[in-house]
Tab-separated table of C-alpha atoms in Angstrom:
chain	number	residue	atom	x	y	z
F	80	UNK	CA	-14.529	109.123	78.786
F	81	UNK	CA	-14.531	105.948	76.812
F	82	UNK	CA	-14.415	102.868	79.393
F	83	UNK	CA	-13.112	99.648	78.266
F	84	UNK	CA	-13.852	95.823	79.919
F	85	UNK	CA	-11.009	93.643	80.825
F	86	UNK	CA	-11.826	90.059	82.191
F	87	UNK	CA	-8.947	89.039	84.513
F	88	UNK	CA	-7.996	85.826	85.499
F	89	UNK	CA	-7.706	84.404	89.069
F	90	UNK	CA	-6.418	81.020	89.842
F	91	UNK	CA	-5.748	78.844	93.446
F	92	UNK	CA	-3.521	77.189	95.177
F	93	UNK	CA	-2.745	75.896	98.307
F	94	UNK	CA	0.335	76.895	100.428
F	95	UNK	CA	2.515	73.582	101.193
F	96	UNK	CA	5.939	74.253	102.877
F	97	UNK	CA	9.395	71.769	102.389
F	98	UNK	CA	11.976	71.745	105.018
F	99	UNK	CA	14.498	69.798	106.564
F	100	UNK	CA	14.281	68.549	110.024
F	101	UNK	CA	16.511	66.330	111.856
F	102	UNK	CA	17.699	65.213	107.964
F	103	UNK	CA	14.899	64.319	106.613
F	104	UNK	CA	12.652	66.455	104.466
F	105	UNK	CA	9.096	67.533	105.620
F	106	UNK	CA	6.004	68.728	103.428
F	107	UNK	CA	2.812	69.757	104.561
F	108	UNK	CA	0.437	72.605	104.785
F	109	UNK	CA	2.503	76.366	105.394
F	110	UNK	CA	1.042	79.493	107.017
F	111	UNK	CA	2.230	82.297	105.092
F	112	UNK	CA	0.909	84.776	107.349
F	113	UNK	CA	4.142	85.144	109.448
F	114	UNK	CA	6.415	85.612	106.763
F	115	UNK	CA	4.605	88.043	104.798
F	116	UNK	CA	4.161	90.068	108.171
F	117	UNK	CA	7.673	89.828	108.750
F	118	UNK	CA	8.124	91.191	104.890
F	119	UNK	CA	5.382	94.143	105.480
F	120	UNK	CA	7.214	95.227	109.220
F	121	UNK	CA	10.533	96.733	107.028
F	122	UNK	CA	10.485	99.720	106.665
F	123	UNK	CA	12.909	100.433	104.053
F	124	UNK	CA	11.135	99.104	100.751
F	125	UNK	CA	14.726	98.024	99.009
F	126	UNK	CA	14.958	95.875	102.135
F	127	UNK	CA	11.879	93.585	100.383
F	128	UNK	CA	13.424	93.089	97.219
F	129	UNK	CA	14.637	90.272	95.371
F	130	UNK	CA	16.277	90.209	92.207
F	131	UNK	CA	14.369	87.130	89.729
F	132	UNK	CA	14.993	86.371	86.580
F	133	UNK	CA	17.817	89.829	86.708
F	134	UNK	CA	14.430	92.427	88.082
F	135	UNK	CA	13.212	93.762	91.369
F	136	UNK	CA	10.442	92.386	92.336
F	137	UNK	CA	8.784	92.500	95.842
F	138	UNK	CA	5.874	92.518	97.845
F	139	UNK	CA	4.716	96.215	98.679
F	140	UNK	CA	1.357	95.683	99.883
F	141	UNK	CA	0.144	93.262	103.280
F	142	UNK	CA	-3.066	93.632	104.951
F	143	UNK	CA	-6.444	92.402	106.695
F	144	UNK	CA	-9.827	92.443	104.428
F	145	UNK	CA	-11.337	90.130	106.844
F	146	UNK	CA	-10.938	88.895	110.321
F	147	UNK	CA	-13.792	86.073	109.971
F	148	UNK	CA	-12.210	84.032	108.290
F	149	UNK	CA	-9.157	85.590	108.594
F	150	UNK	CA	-8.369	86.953	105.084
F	151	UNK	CA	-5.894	89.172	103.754
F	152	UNK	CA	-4.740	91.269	101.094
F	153	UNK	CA	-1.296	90.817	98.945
F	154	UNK	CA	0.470	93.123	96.339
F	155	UNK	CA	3.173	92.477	94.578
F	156	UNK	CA	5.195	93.965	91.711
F	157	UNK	CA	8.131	93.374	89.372
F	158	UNK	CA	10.459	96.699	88.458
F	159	UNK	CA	11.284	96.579	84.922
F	160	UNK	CA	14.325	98.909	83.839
F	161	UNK	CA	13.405	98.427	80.108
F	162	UNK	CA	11.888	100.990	78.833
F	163	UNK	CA	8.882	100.448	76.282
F	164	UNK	CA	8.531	102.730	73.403
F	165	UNK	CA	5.417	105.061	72.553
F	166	UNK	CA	4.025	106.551	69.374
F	167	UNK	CA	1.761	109.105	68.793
F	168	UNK	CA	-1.224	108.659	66.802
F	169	UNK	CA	0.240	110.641	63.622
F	170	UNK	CA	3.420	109.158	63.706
F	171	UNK	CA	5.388	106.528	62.782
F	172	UNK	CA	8.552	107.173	64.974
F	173	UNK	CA	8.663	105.475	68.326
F	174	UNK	CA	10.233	107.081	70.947
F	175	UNK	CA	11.323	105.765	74.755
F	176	UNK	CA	9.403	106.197	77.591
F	177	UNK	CA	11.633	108.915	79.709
F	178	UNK	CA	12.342	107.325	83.450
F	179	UNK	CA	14.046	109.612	86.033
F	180	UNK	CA	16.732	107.719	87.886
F	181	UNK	CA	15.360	105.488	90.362
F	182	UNK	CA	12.158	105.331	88.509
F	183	UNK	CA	10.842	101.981	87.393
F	184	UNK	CA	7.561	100.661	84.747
F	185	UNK	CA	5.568	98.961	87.304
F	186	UNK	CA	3.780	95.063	86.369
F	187	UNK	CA	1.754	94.363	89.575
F	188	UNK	CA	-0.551	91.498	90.896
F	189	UNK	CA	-2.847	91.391	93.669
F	190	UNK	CA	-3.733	88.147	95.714
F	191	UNK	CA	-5.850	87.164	98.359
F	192	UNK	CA	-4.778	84.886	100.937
F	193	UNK	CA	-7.371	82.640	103.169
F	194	UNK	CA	-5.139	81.731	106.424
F	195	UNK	CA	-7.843	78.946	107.430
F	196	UNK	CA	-7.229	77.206	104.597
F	197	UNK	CA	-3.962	78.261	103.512
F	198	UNK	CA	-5.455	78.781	99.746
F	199	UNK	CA	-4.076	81.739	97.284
F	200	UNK	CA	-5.983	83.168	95.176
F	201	UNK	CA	-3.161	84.745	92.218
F	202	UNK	CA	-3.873	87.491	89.854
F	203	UNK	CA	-2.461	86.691	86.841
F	204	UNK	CA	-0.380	88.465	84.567
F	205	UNK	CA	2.296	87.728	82.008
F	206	UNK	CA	4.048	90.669	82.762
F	207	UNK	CA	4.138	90.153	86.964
F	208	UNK	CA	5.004	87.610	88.958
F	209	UNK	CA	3.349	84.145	88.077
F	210	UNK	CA	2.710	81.689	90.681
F	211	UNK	CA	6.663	80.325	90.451
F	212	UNK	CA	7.385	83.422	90.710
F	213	UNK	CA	5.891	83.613	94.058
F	214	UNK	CA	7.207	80.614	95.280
F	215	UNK	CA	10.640	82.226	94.688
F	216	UNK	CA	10.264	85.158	96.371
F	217	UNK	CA	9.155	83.462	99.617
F	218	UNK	CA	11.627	80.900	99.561
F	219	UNK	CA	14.363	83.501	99.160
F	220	UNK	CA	12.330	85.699	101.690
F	221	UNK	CA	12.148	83.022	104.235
F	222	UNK	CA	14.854	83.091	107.440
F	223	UNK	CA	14.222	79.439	107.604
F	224	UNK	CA	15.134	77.707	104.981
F	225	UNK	CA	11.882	76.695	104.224
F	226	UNK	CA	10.801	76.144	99.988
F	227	UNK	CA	7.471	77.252	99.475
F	228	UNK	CA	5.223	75.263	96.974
F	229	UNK	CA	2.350	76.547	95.811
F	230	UNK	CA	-0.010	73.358	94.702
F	231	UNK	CA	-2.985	73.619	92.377
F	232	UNK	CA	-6.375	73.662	93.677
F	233	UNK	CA	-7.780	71.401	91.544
F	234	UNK	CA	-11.415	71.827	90.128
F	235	UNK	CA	-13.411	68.824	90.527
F	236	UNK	CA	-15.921	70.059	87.981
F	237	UNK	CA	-13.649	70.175	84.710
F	238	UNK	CA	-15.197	66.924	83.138
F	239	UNK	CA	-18.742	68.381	83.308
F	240	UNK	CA	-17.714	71.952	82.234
F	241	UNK	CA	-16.543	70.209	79.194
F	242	UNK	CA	-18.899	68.357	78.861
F	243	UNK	CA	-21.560	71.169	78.726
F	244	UNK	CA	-20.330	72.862	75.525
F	245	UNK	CA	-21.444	72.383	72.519
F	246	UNK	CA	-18.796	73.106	70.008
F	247	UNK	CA	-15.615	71.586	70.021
F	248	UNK	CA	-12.925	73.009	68.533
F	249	UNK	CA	-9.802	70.807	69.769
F	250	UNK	CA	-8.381	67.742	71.291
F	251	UNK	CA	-5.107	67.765	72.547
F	252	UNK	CA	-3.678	64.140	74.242
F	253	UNK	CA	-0.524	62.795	75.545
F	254	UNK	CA	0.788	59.661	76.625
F	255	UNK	CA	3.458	57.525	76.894
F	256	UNK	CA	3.812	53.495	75.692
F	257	UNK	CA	2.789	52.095	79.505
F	258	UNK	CA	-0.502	54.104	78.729
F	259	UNK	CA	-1.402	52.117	75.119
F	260	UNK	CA	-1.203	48.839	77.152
F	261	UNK	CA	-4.255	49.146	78.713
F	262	UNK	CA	-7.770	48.582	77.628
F	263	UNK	CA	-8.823	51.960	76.410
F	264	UNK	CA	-12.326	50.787	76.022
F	265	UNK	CA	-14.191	53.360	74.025
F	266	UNK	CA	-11.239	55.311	73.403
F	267	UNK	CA	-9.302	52.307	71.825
F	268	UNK	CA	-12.243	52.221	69.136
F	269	UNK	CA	-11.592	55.854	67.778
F	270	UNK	CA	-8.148	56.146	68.434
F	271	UNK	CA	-7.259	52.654	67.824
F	272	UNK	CA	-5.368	53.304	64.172
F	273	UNK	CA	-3.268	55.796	65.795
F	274	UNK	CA	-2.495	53.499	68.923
F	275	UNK	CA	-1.180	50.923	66.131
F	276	UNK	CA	1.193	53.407	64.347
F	277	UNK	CA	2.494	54.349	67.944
F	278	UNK	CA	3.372	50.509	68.661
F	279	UNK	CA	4.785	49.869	65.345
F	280	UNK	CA	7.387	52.186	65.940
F	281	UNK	CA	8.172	51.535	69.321
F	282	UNK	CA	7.845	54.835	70.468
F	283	UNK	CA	7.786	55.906	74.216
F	284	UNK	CA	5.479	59.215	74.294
F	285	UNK	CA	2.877	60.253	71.582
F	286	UNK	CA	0.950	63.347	71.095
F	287	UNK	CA	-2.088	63.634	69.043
F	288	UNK	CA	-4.080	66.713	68.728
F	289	UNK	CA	-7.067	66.521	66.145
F	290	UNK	CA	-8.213	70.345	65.407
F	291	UNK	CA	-10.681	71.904	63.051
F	292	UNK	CA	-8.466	74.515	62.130
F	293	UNK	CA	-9.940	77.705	60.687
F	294	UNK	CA	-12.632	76.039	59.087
F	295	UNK	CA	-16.026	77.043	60.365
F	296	UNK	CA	-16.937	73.482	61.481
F	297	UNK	CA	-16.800	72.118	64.549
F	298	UNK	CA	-15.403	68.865	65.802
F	299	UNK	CA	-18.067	65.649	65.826
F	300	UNK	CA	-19.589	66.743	69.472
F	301	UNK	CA	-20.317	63.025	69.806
F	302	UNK	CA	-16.750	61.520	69.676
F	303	UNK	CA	-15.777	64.492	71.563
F	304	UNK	CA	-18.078	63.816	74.209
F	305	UNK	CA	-17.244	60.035	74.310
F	306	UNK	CA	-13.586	60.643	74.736
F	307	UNK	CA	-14.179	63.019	77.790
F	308	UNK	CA	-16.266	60.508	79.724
F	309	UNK	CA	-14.024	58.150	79.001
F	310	UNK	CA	-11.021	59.955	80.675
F	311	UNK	CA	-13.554	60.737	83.304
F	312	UNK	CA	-13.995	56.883	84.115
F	313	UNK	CA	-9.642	56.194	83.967
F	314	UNK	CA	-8.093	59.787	83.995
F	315	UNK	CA	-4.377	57.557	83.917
F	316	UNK	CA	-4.997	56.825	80.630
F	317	UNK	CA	-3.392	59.694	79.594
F	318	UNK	CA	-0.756	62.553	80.775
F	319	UNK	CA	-2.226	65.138	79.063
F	320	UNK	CA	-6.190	65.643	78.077
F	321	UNK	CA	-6.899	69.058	77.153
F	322	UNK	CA	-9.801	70.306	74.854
F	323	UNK	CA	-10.648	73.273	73.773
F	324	UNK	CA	-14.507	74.029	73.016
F	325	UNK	CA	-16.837	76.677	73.650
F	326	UNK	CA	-20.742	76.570	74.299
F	327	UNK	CA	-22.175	79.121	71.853
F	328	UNK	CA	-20.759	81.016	68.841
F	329	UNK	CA	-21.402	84.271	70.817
F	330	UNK	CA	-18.203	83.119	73.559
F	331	UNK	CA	-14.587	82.444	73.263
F	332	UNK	CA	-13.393	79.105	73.187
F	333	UNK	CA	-12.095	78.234	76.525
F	334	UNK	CA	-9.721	75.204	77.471
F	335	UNK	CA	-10.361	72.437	79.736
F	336	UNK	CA	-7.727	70.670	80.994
F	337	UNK	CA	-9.338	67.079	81.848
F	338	UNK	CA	-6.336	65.771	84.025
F	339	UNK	CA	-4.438	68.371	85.456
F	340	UNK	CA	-7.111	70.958	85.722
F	341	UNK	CA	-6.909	73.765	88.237
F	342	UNK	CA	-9.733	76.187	89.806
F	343	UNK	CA	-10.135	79.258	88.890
F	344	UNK	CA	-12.295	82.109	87.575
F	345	UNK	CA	-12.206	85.378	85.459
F	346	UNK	CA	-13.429	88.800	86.955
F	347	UNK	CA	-14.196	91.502	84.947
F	348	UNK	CA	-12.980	95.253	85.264
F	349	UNK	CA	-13.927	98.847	83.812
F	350	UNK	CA	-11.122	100.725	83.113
F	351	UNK	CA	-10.924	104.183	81.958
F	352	UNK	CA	-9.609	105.006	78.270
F	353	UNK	CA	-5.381	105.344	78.902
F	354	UNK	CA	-6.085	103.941	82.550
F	355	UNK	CA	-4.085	101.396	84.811
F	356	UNK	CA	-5.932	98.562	86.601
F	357	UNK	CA	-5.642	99.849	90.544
F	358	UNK	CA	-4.584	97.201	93.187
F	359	UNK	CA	-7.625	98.565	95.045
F	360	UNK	CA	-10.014	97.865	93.024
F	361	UNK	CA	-9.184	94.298	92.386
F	362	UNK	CA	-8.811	93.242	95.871
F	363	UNK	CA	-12.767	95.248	96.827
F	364	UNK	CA	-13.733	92.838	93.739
F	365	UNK	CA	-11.906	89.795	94.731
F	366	UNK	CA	-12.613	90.208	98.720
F	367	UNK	CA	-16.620	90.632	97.730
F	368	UNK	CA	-16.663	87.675	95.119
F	369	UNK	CA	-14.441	84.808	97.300
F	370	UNK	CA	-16.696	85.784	100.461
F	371	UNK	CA	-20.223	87.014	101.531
F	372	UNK	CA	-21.127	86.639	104.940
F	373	UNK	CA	-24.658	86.001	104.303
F	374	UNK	CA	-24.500	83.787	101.542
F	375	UNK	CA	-20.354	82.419	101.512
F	376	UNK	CA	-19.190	83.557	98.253
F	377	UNK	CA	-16.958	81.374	95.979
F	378	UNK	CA	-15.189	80.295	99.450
F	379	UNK	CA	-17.615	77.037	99.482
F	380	UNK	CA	-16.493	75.728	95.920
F	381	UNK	CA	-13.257	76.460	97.183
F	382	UNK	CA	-14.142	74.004	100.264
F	383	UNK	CA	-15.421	71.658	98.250
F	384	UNK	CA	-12.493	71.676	95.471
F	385	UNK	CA	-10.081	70.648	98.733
F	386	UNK	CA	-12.205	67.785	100.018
């Protein structure tokens, strides 16, 4: 059997709660554990649903990996009613998938939540619930009123992850007219002609993005370099930084987002030829990776990240 690699991607976030009290709205740090217990104590699984964007979705799964710290183990998924269509290898007619009544195409995630620190960590995938998504289904879940916000963890080490490539492939900035008042330093010196062209026509947001295309050469690593540090030194110089670069020609080119950056990581999976990624075996790989008693796992960059 022919087994195939799929890299996964994993991002953060802390839990922060918003409710009203006594008329005036409070924020601050939410423990999601008593909700989602609440969730995983019905019995009837209909009773767990909530109906986004016009589908089921809910949270199925709700249980401990780890009582020290105290971390636990979510599953969601989203019911799709649309069928997709199938083909078979020597023939060109598609044909529905057959679904009995009742019977739904499944599009799961599995998360990991650290109660200590009340951080997330979110499968993601396009077809499941995103982060938002999340937030929805708590909110609506919740008996309290309370919205839940789930807030970035934001990785501390973009800038020098960026800055460790070698080939640049594209810069992507945004700003708005406050921005171009300042003294840009560096910055103003290669981006100074468009700067001008923004002021002469009294604009109040630009965009530039400078890419090489599908041409084989890279961006000047130089300038590239010299813009990042100088975001690094003034990160309000602009609303938007994001580059795109890779270190080798052997890797994918991978985006950095210089301002808005958030942590996370990619896992990678075997899965059998025809196979279905299994809940399981993501949270064994996720519960092993984010902590290691002996050593701490990815746990202490998380630490650091919220510092």
């Amino acid at each position: 059997m022919v087994n195939k690699k799929r890299q996964v991607r994993f991002e953060f976030f802390q839990v922060n709660g918003k409710y009203q009290e006594e008329g005036k709205v409070e924020k601050g740090l939410f423990d999601l554990y008593p909700l989602a217990d609440e969730i995983n104590r019905m019995n009837q699984f209909t009773d767990r649903d909530v109906i986004l964007f016009g589908e089921k979705v809910r949270m199925d799964r709700f249980f401990e990996i780890s009582s020290s710290p105290e971390l636990y183990a979510m599953h969601f998924t989203r019911l799709r009613n649309d069928k997709p269509a199938y083909v078979e290898l020597n023939n060109e007619v598609l044909k529905e998938i057959p679904l009995n009544p009742g019977e739904y195409i499944a599009e799961d995630i599995s998360c990991l939540y650290d109660r200590e620190l009340s951080v997330l960590m979110v499968q993601r995938n396009i077809h499941s619930l995103s982060p938002s998504g999340i937030e929805e289904y708590f909110t609506e879940m919740s008996s309290d009123g309370v919205e839940i916000e789930l807030l970035p963890v934001v990785n501390k080490s973009i800038i020098a992850k960026a800055l460790s490539n070698e080939k640049f492939r594209k810069l992507e900035l945004r700003a708005g007219s406050a921005n171009t008042s300042k003294n840009m330093n560096g910055i103003g010196r290669i981006l100074g002609p468009f700067l001008e062209m923004f002021e002469q026509f009294e604009g109040t947001n630009f965009v530039i993005e400078i890419s090489s295309g599908r041409s084989r050469k890279d961006l000047s690593e130089e300038k590239m370099k010299e813009i990042i540090t100088a975001i690094e030194e003034d990160k309000s110089l602009f609303s938007s930084a994001i580059v795109s670069a890779k270190k080798s020609k052997e890797i994918p080119v991978e985006k950095y987002d210089l301002i808005n950056g958030k942590l996370y990581v990619y896992r990678s999976f075997n899965l059998p030829e025809g196979g279905f990624l299994k809940s399981d075996s993501v949270i064994d790989n996720i519960k092993n990776y984010y902590f290691h008693p002996s050593e701490g796992g990815y746990r202490r960059q998380v630490i650091e990240a919220l510092k």
